[in-house]
Tab-separated table of C-alpha atoms in Angstrom:
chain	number	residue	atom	x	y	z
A	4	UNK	CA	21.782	2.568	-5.260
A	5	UNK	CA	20.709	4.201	-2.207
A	6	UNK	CA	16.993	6.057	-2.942
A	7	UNK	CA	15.333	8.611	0.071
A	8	UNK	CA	11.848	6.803	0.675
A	9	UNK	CA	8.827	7.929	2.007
A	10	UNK	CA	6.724	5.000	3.682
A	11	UNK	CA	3.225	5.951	4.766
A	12	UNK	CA	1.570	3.600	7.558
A	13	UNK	CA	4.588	2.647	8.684
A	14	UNK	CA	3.765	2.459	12.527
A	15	UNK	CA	3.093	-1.356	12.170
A	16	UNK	CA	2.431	-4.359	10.334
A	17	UNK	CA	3.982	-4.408	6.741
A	18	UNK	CA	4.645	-0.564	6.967
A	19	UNK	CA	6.767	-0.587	9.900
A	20	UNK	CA	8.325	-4.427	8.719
A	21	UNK	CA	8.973	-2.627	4.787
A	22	UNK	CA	10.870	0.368	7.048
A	23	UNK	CA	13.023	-1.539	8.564
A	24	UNK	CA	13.998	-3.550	5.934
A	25	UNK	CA	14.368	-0.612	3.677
A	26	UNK	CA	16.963	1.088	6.111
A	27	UNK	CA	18.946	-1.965	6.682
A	28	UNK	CA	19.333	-2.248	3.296
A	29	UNK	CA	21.091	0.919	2.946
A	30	UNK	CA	18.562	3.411	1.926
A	31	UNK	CA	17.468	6.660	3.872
A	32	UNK	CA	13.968	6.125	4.643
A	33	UNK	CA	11.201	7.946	5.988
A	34	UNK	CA	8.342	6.451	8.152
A	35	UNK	CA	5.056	8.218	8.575
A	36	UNK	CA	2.533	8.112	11.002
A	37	UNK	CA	0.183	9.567	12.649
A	38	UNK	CA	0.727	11.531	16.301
A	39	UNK	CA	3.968	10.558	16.881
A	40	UNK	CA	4.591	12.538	19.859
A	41	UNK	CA	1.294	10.852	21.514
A	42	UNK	CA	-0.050	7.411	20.939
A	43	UNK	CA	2.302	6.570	18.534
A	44	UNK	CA	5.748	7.749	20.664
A	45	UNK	CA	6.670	3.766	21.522
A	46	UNK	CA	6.740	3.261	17.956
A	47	UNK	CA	9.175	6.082	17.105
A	48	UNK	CA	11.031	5.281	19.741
A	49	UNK	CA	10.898	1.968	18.419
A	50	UNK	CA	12.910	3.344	15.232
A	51	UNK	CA	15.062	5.427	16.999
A	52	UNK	CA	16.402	2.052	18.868
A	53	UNK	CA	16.499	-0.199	15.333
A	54	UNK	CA	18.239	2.882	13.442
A	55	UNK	CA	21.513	3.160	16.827
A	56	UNK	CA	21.636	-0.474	16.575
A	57	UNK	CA	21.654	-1.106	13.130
A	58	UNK	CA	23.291	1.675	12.250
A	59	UNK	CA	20.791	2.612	9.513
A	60	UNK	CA	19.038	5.955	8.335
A	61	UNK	CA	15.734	5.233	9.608
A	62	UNK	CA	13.508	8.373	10.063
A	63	UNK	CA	9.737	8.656	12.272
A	64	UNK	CA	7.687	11.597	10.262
A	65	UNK	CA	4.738	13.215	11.013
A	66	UNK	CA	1.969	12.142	8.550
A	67	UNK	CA	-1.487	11.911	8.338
A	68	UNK	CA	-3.181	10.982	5.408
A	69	UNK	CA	-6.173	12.606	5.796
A	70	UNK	CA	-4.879	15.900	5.600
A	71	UNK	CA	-3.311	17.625	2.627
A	72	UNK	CA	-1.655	20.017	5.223
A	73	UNK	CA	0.238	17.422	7.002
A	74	UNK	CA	1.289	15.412	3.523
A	75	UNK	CA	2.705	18.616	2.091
A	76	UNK	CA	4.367	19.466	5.649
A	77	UNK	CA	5.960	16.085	5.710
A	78	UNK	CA	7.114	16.005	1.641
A	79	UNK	CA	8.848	19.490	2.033
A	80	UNK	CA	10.684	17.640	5.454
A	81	UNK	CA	11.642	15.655	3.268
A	82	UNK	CA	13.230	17.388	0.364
A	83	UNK	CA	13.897	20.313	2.738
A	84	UNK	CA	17.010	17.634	4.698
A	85	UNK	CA	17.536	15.741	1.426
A	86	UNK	CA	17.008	17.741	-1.497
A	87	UNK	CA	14.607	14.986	-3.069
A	88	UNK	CA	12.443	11.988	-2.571
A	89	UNK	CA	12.934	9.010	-4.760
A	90	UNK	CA	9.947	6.665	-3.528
A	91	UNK	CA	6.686	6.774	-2.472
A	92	UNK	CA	5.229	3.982	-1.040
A	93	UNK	CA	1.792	4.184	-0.395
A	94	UNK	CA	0.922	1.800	2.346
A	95	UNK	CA	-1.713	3.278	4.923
A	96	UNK	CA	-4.840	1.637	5.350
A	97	UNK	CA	-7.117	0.740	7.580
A	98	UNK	CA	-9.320	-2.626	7.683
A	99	UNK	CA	-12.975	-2.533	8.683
A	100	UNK	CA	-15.540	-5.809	8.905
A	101	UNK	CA	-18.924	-6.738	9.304
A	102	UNK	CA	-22.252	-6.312	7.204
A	103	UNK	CA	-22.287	-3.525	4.236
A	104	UNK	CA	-25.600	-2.760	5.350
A	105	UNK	CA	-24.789	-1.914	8.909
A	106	UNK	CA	-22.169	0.428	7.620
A	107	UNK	CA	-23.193	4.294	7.327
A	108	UNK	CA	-22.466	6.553	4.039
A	109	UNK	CA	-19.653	8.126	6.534
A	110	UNK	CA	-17.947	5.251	7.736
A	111	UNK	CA	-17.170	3.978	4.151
A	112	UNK	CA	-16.181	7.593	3.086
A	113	UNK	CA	-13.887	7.213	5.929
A	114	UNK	CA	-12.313	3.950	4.814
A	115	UNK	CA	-12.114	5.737	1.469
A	116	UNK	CA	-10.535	8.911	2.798
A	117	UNK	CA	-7.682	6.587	4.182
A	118	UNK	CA	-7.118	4.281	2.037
A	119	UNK	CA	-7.708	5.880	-1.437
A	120	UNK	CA	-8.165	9.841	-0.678
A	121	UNK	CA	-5.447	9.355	1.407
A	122	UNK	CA	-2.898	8.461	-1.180
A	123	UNK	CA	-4.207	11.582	-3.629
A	124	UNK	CA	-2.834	13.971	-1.000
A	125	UNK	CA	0.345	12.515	-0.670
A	126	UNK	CA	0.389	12.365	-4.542
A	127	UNK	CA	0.027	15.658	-5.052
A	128	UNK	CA	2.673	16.800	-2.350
A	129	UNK	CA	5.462	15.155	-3.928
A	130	UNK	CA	4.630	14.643	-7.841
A	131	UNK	CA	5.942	18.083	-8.765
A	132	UNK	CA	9.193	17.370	-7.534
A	133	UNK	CA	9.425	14.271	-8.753
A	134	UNK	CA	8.001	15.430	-12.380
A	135	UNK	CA	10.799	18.474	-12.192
A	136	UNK	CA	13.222	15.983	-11.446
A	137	UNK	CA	12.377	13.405	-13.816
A	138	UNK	CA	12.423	10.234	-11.785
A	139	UNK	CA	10.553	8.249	-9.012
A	140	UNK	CA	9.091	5.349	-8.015
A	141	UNK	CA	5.744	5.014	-6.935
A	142	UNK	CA	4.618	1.838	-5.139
A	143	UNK	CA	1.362	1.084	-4.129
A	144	UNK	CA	1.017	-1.709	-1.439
A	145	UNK	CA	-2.720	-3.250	-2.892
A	146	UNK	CA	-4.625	-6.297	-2.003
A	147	UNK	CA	-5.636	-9.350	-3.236
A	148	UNK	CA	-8.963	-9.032	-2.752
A	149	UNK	CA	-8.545	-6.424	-5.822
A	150	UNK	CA	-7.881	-9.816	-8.305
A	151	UNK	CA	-8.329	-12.976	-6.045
A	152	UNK	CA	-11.057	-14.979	-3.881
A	153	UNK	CA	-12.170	-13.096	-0.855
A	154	UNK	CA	-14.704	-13.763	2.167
A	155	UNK	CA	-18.335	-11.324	2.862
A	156	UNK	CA	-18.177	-8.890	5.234
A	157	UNK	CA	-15.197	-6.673	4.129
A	158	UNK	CA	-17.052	-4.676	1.764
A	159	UNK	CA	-15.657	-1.479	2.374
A	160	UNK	CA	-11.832	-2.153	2.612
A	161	UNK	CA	-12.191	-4.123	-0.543
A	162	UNK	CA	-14.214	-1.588	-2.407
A	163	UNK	CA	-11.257	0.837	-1.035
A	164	UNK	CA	-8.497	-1.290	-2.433
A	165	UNK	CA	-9.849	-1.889	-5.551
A	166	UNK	CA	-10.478	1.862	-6.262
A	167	UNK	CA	-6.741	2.337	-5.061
A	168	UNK	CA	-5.249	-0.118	-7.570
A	169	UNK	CA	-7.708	1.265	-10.492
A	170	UNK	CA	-5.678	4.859	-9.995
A	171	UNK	CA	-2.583	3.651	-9.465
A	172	UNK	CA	-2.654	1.722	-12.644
A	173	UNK	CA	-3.979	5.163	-14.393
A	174	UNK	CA	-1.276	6.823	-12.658
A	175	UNK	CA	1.237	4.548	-14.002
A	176	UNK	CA	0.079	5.785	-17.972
A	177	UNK	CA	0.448	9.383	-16.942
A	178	UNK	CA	3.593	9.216	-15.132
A	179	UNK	CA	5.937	6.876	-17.562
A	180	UNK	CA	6.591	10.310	-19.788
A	181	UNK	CA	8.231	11.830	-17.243
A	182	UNK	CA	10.535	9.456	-15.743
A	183	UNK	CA	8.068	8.220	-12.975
A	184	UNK	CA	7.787	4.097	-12.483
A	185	UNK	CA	4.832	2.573	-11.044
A	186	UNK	CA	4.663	-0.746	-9.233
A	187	UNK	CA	2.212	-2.861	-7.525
A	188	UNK	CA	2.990	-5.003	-4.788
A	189	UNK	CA	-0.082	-6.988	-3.779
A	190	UNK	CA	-0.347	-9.033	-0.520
A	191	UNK	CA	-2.631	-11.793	0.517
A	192	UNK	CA	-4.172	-12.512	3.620
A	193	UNK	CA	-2.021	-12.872	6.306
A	194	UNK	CA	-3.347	-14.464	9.548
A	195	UNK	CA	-0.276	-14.556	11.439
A	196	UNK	CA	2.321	-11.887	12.121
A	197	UNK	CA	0.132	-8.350	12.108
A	198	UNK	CA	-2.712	-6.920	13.603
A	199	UNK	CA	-4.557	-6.083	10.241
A	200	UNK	CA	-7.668	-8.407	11.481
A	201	UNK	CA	-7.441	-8.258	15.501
A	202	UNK	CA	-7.595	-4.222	14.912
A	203	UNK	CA	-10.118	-4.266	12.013
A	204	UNK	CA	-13.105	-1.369	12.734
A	205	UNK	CA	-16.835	-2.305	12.990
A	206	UNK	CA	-20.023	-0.244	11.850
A	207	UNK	CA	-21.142	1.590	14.595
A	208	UNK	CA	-24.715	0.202	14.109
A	209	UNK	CA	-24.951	-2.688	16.316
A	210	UNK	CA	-29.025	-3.568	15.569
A	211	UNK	CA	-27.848	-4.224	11.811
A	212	UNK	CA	-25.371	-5.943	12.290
A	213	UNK	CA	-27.123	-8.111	14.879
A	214	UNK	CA	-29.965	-8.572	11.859
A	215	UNK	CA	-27.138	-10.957	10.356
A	216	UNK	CA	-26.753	-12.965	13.397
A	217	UNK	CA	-27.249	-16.135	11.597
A	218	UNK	CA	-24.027	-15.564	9.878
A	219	UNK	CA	-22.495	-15.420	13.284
A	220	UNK	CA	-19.094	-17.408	13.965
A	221	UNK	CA	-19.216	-16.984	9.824
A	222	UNK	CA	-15.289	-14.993	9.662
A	223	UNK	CA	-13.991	-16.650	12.863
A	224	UNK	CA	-14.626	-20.042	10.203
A	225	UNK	CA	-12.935	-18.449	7.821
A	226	UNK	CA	-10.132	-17.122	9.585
A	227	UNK	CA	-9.682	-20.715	10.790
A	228	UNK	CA	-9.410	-22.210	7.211
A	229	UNK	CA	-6.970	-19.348	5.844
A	230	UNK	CA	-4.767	-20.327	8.838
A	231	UNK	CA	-5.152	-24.129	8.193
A	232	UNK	CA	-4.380	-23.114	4.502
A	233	UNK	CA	-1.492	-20.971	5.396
A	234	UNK	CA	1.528	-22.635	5.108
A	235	UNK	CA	3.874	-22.707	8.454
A	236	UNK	CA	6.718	-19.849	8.096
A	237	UNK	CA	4.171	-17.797	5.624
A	238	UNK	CA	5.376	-14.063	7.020
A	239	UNK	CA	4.353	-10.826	6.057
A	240	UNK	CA	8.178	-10.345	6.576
A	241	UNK	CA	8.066	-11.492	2.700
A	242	UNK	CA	5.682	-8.590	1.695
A	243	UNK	CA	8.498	-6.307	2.982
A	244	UNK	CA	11.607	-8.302	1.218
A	245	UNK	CA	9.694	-7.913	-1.992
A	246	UNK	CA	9.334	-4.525	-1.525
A	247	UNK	CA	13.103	-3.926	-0.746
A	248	UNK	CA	13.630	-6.209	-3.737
A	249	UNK	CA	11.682	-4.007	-6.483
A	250	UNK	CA	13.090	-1.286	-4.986
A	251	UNK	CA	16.733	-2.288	-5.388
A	252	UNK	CA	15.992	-2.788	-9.142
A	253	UNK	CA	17.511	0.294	-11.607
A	254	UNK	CA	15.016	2.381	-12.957
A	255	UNK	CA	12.494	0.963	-16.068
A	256	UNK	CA	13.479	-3.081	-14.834
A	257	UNK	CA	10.847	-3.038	-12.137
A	258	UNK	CA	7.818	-5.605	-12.344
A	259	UNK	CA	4.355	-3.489	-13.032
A	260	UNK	CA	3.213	-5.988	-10.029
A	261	UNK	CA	3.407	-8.944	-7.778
A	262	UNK	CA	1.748	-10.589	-5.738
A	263	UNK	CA	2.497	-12.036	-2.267
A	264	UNK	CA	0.258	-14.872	-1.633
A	265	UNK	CA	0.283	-17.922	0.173
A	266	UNK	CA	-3.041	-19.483	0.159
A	267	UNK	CA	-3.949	-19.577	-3.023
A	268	UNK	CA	-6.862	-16.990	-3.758
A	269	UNK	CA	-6.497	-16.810	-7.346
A	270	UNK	CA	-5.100	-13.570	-7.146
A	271	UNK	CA	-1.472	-14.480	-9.188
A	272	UNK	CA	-3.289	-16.195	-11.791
A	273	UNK	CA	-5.861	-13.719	-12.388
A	274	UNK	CA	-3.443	-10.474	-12.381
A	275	UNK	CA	-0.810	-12.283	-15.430
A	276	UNK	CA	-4.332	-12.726	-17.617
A	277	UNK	CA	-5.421	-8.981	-16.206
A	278	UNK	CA	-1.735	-7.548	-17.000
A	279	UNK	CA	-1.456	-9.335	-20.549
A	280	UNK	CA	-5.341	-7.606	-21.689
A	281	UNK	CA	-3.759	-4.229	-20.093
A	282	UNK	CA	-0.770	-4.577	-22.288
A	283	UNK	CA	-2.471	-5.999	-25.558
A	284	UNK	CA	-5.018	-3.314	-25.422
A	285	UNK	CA	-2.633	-0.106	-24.853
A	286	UNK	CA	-1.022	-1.571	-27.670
A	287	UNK	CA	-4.221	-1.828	-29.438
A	288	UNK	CA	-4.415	1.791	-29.276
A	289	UNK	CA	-1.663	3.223	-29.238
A	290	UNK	CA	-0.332	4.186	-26.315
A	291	UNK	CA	2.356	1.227	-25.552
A	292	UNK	CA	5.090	3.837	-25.352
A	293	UNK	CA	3.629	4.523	-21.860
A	294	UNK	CA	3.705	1.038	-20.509
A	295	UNK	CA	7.487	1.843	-19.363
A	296	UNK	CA	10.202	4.775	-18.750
A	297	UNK	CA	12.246	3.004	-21.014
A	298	UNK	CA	9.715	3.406	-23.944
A	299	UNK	CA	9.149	7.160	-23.016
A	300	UNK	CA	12.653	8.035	-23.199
């Protein structure tokens, strides 16, 4: 069934990968991004070229995440042309590395703005039309850094993530009731085939983070083993075929989440233990009728 998406980060890596595959697979979709008539003009243009030769409904939208003007301008685009919005997918992010220390109180609200704050503005642009229609699907790209093995020096983004994927499985008890799904689609590390790492930010003060210079050469190590672990033909391209794939599914059949890994971190095993103590326990007390839309209605 064809469903009017809204993808937010969508100018690259799995954002813009997930848009494209969305569109070609028949629905309308939206992606967002920020200053698309300056820096980020290639990358519309980009879409304007895959929609003409694909023939597919593939939309650029202004959106910035850390504005609640812009996120309501952009959701009543949306419903304005189309008269709803099916999905949200909540995909912008940003990665930072290096020391916690050398980080200030501002840069880590920052990561938190975008990557968590970020997703409460969109949120509440689009849930009362969703609520009044009684349906939607929101998916939340995570991490596995939120379940799984991870390296130092990505304190922030991880801290970030993990606070995302604590709301949006809160979200998911307060939405079943009125016809709103919630699903999880959690990625690992990808070395190859984005620019999450080569375009990671750094804390802006140098001196501390040149205190830790005997853990220097410490992530280009790692980055070498997760490549030597990752297994040849491992593609974030996979991230966005599961994400057309949940998608696809009819209302209340949806997996709560999944995870996209290819190294190993730990992450799958750890989330089916996690998601069985979730279940047992909202059973436990009552409140298993929110665990699906199928149980609410």
């Amino acid at each position: 069934m064809k469903q009017v998406i809204l993808i937010t980060g969508a100018s690259t890596g799995i954002g813009a990968l997930s848009a494209r595959a969305l569109a070609a697979a028949g629905h309308t979709v939206y992606a967002s991004m920020r200053d698309t008539q300056g820096r980020n003009a290639p990358r519309v243009q980009e879409l304007r070229d895959f929609a003409t030769a694909h023939g597919t409904d593939l939309r650029a939208l202004e959106l910035d995440v850390l504005s609640q003007i812009s996120a309501d301008a952009a959701i009543a685009t949306i419903l304005a042309e189309q008269g709803r919005l099916d999905v949200i997918i909540h995909n912008a992010g940003g990665l930072v590395t290096g020391p916690m220390e050398a980080f200030s109180p501002q840069e880590i609200e920052h990561v938190f703005d975008t990557n968590v704050i970020g997703a409460q503005r969109v949120n509440k642009a689009v849930l009362p039309a969703m609520r009044a229609h009684g349906s939607g699907l929101l998916l939340w790209v995570s991490s596995t850094t939120t379940r799984g093995g991870f390296p130092p020096f990505m304190g922030p983004y991880a801290a970030a993530k993990a606070a995302m994927d604590s709301i949006a499985v809160t979200m998911s008890y307060e939405l079943t009731r009125f016809g709103i799904e919630t699903s999880i689609v959690t990625p690992g590390a990808f070395t190859r085939g984005t620019a999450h790492f080569p375009n990671a930010g750094k804390p802006a003060d140098l001196a501390t983070s040149a205190a830790y210079a005997r853990y220097d050469g410490l992530m280009d190590q790692v980055g070498a083993r997760l490549s030597a672990l990752t297994p040849i033909g491992a593609d974030p391209q996979a991230v966005a075929d599961e994400i057309v794939r949940v998608v696809g599914l009819p209302a209340g059949q949806r997996p709560f989440r999944t995870v996209i890994d290819f190294i190993g971190d730990g992450a799958r095993e750890v989330s089916a233990i996690a998601e069985q103590v979730r279940i047992d326990f909202a059973r436990r007390i009552g409140i298993d009728d929110l665990l699906s839309i199928h149980a609410a209605a």
